[in-house]
PDB file of C-alpha atoms in Angstrom:
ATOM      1  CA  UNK X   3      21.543   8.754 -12.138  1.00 76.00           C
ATOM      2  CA  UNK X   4      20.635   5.098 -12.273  1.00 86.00           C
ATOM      3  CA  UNK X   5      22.132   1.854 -11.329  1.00 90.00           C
ATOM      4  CA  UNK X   6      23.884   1.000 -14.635  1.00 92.00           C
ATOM      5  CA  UNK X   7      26.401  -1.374 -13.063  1.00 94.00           C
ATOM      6  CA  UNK X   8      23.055  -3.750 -12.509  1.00 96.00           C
ATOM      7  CA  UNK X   9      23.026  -4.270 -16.506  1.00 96.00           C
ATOM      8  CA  UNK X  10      27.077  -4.096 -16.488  1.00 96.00           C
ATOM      9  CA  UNK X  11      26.647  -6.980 -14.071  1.00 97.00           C
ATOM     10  CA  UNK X  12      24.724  -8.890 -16.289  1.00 97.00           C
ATOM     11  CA  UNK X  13      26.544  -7.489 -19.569  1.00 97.00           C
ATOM     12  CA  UNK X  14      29.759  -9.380 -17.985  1.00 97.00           C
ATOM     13  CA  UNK X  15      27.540 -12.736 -17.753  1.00 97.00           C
ATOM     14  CA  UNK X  16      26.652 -12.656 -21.527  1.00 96.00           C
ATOM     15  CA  UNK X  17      30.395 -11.587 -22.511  1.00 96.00           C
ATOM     16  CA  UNK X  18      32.186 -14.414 -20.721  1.00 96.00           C
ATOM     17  CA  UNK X  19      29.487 -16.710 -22.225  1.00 94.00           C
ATOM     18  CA  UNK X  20      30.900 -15.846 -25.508  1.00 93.00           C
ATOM     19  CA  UNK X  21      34.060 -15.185 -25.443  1.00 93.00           C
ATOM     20  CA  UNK X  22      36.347 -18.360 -26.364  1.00 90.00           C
ATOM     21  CA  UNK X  23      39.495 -17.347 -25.890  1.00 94.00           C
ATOM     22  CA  UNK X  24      38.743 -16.713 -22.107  1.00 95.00           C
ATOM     23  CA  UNK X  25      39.633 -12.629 -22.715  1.00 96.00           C
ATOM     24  CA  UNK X  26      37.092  -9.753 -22.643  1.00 97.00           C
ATOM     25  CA  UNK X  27      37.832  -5.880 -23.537  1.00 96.00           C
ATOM     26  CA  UNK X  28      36.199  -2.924 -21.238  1.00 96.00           C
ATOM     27  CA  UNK X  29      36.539   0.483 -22.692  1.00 93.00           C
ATOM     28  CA  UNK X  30      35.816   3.142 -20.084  1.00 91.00           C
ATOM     29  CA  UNK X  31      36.020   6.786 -20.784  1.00 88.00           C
ATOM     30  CA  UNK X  32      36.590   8.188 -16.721  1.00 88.00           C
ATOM     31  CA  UNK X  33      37.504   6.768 -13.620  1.00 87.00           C
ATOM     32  CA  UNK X  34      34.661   8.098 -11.818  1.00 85.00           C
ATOM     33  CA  UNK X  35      32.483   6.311  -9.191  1.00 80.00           C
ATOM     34  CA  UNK X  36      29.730   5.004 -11.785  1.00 84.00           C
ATOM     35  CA  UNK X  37      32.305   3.745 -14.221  1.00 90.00           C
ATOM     36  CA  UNK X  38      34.206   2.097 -11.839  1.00 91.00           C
ATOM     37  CA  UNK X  39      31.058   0.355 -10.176  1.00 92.00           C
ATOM     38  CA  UNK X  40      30.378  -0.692 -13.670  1.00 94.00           C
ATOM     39  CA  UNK X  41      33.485  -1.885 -14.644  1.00 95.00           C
ATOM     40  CA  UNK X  42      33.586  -4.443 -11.277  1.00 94.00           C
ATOM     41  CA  UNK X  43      30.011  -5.333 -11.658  1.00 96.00           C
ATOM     42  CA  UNK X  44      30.898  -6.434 -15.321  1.00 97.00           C
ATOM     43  CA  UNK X  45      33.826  -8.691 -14.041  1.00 95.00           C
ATOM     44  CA  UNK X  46      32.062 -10.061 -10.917  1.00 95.00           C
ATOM     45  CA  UNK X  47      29.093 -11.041 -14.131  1.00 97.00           C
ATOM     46  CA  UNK X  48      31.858 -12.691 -16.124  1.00 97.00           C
ATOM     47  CA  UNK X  49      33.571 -14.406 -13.264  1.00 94.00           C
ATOM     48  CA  UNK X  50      30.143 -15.991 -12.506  1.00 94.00           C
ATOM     49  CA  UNK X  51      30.062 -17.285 -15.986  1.00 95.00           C
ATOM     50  CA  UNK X  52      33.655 -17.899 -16.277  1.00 96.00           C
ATOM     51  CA  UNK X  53      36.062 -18.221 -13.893  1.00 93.00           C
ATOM     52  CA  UNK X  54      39.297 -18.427 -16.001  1.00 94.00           C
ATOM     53  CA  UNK X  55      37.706 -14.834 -17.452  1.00 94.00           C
ATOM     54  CA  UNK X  56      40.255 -12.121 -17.757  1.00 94.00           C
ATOM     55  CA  UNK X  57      38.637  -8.867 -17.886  1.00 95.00           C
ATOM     56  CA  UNK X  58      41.607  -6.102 -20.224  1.00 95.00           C
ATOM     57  CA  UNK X  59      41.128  -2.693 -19.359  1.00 94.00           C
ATOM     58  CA  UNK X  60      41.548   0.574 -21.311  1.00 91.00           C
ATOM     59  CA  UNK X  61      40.610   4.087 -21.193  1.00 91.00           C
ATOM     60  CA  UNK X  62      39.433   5.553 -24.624  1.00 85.00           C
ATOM     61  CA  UNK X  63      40.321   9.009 -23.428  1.00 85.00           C
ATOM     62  CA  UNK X  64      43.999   8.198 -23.057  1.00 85.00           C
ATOM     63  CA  UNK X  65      46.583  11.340 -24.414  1.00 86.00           C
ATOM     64  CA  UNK X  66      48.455   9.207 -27.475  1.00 85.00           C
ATOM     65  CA  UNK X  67      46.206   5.845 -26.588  1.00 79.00           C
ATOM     66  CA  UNK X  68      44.945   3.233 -29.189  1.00 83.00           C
ATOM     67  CA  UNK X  69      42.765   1.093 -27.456  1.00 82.00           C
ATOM     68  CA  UNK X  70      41.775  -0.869 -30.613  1.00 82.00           C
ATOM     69  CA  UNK X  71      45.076  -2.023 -31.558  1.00 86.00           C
ATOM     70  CA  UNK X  72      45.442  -2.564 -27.597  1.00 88.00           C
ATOM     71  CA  UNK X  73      42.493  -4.919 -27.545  1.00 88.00           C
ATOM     72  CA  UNK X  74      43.277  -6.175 -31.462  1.00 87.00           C
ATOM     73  CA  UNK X  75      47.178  -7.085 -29.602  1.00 89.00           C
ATOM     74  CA  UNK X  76      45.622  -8.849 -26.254  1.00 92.00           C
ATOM     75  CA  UNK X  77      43.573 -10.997 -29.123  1.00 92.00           C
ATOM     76  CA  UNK X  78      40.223  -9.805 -27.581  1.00 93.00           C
ATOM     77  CA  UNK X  79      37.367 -10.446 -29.411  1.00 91.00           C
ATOM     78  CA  UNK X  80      34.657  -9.691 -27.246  1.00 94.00           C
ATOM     79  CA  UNK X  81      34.379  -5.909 -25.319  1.00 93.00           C
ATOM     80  CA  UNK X  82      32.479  -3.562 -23.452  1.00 93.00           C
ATOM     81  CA  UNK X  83      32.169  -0.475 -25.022  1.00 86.00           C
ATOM     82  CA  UNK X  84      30.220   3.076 -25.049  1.00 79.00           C
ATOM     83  CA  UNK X  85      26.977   2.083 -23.541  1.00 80.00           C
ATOM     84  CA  UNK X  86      24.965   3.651 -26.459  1.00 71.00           C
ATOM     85  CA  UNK X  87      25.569   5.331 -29.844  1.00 70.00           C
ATOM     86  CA  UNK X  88      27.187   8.561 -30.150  1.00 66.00           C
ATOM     87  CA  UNK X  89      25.491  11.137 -32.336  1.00 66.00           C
ATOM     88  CA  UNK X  90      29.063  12.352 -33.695  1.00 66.00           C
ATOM     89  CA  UNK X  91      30.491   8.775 -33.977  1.00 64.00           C
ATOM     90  CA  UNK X  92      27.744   6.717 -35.039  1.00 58.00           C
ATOM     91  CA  UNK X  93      29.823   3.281 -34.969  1.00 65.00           C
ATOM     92  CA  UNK X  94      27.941  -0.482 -34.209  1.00 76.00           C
ATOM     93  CA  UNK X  95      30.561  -0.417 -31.470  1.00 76.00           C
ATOM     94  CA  UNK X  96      28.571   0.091 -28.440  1.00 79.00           C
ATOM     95  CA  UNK X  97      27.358  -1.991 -25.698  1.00 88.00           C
ATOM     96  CA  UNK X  98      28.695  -5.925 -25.932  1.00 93.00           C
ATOM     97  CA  UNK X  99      29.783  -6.625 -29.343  1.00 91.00           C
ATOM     98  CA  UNK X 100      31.627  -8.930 -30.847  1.00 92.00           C
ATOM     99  CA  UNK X 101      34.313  -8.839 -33.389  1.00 86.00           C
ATOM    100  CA  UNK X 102      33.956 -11.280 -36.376  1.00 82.00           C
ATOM    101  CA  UNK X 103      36.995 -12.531 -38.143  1.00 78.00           C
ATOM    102  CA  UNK X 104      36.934 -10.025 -40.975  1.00 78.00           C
ATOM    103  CA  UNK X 105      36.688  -7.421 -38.168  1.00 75.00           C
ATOM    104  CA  UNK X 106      32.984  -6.718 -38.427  1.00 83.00           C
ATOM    105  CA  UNK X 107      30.966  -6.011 -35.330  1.00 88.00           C
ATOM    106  CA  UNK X 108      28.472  -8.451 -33.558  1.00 90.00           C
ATOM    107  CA  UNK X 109      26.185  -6.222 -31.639  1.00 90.00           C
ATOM    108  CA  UNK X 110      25.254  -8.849 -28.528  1.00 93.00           C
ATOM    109  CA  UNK X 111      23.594  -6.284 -25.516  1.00 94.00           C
ATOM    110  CA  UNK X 112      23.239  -2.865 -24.197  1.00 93.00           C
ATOM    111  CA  UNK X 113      22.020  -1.039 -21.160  1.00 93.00           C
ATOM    112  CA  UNK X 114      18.964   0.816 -21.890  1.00 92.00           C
ATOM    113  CA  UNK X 115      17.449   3.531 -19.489  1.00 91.00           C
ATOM    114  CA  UNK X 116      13.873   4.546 -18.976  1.00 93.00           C
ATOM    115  CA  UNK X 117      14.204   8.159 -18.670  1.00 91.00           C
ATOM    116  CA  UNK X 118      10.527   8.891 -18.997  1.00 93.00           C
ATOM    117  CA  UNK X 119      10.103   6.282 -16.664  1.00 92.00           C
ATOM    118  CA  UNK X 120      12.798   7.446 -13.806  1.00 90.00           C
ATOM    119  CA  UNK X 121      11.409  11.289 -14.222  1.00 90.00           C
ATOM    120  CA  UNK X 122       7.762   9.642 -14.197  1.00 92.00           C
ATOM    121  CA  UNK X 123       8.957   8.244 -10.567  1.00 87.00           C
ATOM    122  CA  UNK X 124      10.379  11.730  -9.492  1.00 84.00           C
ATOM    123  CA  UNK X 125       7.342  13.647 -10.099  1.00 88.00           C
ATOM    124  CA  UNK X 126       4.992  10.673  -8.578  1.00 86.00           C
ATOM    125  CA  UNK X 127       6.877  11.193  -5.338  1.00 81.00           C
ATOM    126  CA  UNK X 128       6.190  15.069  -5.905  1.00 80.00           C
ATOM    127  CA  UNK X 129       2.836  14.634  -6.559  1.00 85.00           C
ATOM    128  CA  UNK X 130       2.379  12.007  -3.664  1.00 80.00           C
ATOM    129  CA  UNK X 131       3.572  15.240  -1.554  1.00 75.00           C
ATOM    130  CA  UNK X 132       6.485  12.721  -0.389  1.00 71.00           C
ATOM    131  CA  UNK X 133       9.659  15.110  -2.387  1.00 67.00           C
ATOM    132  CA  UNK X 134      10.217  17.330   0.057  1.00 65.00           C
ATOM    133  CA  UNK X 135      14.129  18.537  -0.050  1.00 63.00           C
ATOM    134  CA  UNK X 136      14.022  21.046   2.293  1.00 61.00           C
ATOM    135  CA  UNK X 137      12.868  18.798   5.355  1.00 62.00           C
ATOM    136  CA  UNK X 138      15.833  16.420   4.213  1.00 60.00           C
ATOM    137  CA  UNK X 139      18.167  18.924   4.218  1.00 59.00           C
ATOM    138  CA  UNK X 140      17.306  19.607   7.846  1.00 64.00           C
ATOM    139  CA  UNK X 141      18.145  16.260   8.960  1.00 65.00           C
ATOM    140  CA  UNK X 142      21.031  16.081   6.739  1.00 62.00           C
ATOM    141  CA  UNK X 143      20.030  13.117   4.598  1.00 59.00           C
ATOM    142  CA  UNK X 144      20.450  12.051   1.219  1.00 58.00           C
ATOM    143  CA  UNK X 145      17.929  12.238  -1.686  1.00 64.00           C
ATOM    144  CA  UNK X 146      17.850   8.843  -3.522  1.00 68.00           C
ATOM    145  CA  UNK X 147      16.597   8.827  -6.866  1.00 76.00           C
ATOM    146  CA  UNK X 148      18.730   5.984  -7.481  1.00 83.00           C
ATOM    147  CA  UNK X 149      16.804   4.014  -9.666  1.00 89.00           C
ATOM    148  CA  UNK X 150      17.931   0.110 -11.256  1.00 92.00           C
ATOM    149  CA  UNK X 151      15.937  -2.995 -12.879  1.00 94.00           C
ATOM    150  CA  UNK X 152      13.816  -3.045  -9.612  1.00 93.00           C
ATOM    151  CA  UNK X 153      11.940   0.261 -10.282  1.00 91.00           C
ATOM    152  CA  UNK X 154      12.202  -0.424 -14.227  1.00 93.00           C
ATOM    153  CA  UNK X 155      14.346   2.068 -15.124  1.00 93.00           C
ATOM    154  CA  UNK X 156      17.544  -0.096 -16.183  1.00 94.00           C
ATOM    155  CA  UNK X 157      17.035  -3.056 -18.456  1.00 95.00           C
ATOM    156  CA  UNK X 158      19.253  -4.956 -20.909  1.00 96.00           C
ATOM    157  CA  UNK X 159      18.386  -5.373 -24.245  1.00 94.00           C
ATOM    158  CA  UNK X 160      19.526  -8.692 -26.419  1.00 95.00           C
ATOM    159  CA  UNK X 161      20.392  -9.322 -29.473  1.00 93.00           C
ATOM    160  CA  UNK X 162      19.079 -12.368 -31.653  1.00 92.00           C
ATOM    161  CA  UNK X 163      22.649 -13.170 -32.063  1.00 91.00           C
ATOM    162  CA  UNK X 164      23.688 -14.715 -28.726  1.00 93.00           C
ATOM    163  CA  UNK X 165      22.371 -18.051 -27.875  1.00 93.00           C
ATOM    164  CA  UNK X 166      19.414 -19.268 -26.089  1.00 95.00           C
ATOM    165  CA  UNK X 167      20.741 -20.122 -23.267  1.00 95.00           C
ATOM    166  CA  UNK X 168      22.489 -16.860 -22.777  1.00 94.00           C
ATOM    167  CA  UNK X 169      19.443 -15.005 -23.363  1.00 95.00           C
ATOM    168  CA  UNK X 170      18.085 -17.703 -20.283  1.00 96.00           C
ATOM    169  CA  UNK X 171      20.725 -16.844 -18.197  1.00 96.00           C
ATOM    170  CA  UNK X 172      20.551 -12.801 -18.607  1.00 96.00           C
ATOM    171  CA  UNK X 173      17.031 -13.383 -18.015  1.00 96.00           C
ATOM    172  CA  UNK X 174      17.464 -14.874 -14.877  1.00 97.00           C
ATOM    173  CA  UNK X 175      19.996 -12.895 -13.234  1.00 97.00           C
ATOM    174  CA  UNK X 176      17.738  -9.906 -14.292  1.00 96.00           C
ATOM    175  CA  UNK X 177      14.755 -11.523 -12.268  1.00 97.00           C
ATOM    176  CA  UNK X 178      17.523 -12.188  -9.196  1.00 96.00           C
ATOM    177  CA  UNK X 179      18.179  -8.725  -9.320  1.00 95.00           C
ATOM    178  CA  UNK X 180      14.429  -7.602  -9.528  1.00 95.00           C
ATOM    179  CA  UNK X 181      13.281 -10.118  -6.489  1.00 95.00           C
ATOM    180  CA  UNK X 182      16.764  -8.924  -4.590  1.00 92.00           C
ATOM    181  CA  UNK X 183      17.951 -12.326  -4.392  1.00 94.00           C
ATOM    182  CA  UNK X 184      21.303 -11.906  -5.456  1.00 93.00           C
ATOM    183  CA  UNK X 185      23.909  -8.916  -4.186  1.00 91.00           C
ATOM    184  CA  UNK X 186      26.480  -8.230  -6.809  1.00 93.00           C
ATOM    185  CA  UNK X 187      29.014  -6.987  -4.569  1.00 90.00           C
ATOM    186  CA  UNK X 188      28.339  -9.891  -2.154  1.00 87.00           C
ATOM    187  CA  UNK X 189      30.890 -12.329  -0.987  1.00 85.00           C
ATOM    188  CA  UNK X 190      34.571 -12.436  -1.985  1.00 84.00           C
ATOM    189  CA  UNK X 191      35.669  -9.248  -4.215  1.00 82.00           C
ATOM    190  CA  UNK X 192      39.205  -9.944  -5.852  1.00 79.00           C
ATOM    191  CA  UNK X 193      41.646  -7.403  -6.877  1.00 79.00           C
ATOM    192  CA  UNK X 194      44.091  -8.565  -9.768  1.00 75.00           C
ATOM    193  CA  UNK X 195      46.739  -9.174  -7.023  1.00 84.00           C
ATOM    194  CA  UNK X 196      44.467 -11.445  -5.202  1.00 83.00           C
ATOM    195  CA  UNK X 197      41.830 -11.244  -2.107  1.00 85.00           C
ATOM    196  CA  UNK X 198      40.383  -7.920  -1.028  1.00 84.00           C
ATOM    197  CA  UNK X 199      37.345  -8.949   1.296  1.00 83.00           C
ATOM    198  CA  UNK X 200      36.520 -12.441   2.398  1.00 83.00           C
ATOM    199  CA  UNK X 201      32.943 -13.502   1.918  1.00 80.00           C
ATOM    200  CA  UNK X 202      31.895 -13.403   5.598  1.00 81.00           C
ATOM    201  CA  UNK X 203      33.473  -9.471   5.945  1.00 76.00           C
ATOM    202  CA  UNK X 204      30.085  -7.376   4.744  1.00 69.00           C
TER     203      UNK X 204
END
């Protein structure tokens, strides 16, 4: 898999920078460990943006849940949603959109992977004679194919819609990412009922 939360990180960012009434949506399918990396990366990204941010959680796969009219009561305008377009619901809501006030849908961003990119790196390291899984399995180590922005598998694409300056600031948390200058999980990490790490406990 790839390092999605790095483009959830930045998702947040854009979100909070458009959201007015201070309240974002994130519709997650799972709890599992990607989702759940993604879903803090995305409200560390709008925190960083805006502080007052309040990021509503809902699970689309909820037994007898309506996550729209959720979201549509909690007045949120602006949500995370499926990262891409679903062959068998092929709905504008998908990435960070927007909802206009007759309801429509303001595409903003979306993750994008490189998969011919990420398998070009796999078969590179075969090829280099460095993918060898049977000498890591002797010494009981991982294989990390865990590619993000750094490797250019993960990238964020923009829409014309959000401002210039958001596109500026996407663009340079994406290069802070790239050069490894900034740590999303860094610092302070917040729970809703208040501190969970301090930011000199690494």
């Amino acid at each position: 898999y790839a390092r999605f939360h790095e483009a959830k990180f930045i998702m947040g960012a854009i979100a909070a920078s458009t959201a007015e009434n201070h309240k974002l949506g994130y519709v997650a399918d799972y709890p599992i460990y990607g989702t759940l990396a993604g879903i803090n990366a995305f409200a560390i990204g709008a925190a960083l943006v805006d502080p007052w941010a309040k990021v509503h959680l809902t699970w689309s796969t909820k037994a007898d849940g309506d996550w729209h009219q959720e979201m549509r009561g909690l007045k949120v305008d602006v949500l995370s949603g499926p990262d891409t377009i679903k062959p068998h619901d092929a709905s504008r809501a998908y990435g960070i959109y927007k909802l206009d006030e007759y309801g429509g849908i303001v595409n903003l961003a979306a993750p994008v992977i490189n998969w011919g990119h990420y398998y070009e790196l796999i078969v590179q390291t075969v090829l280099n004679g460095t993918w060898d899984t049977a000498q890591v399995a002797e010494k009981n180590q991982a294989i990390n194919y865990w590619y993000g922005m750094s490797a250019g598998v993960i990238d964020v694409f923009l829409s014309d819609r959000i401002s210039y300056y958001s596109v500026k600031l996407a663009n340079m948390l994406k290069k802070a990412l790239v050069d490894a200058r900034i740590q999303i999980f860094g610092g302070e990490l917040h729970s809703q009922t208040g501190l969970v790490a301090g930011a000199d406990n690494e």
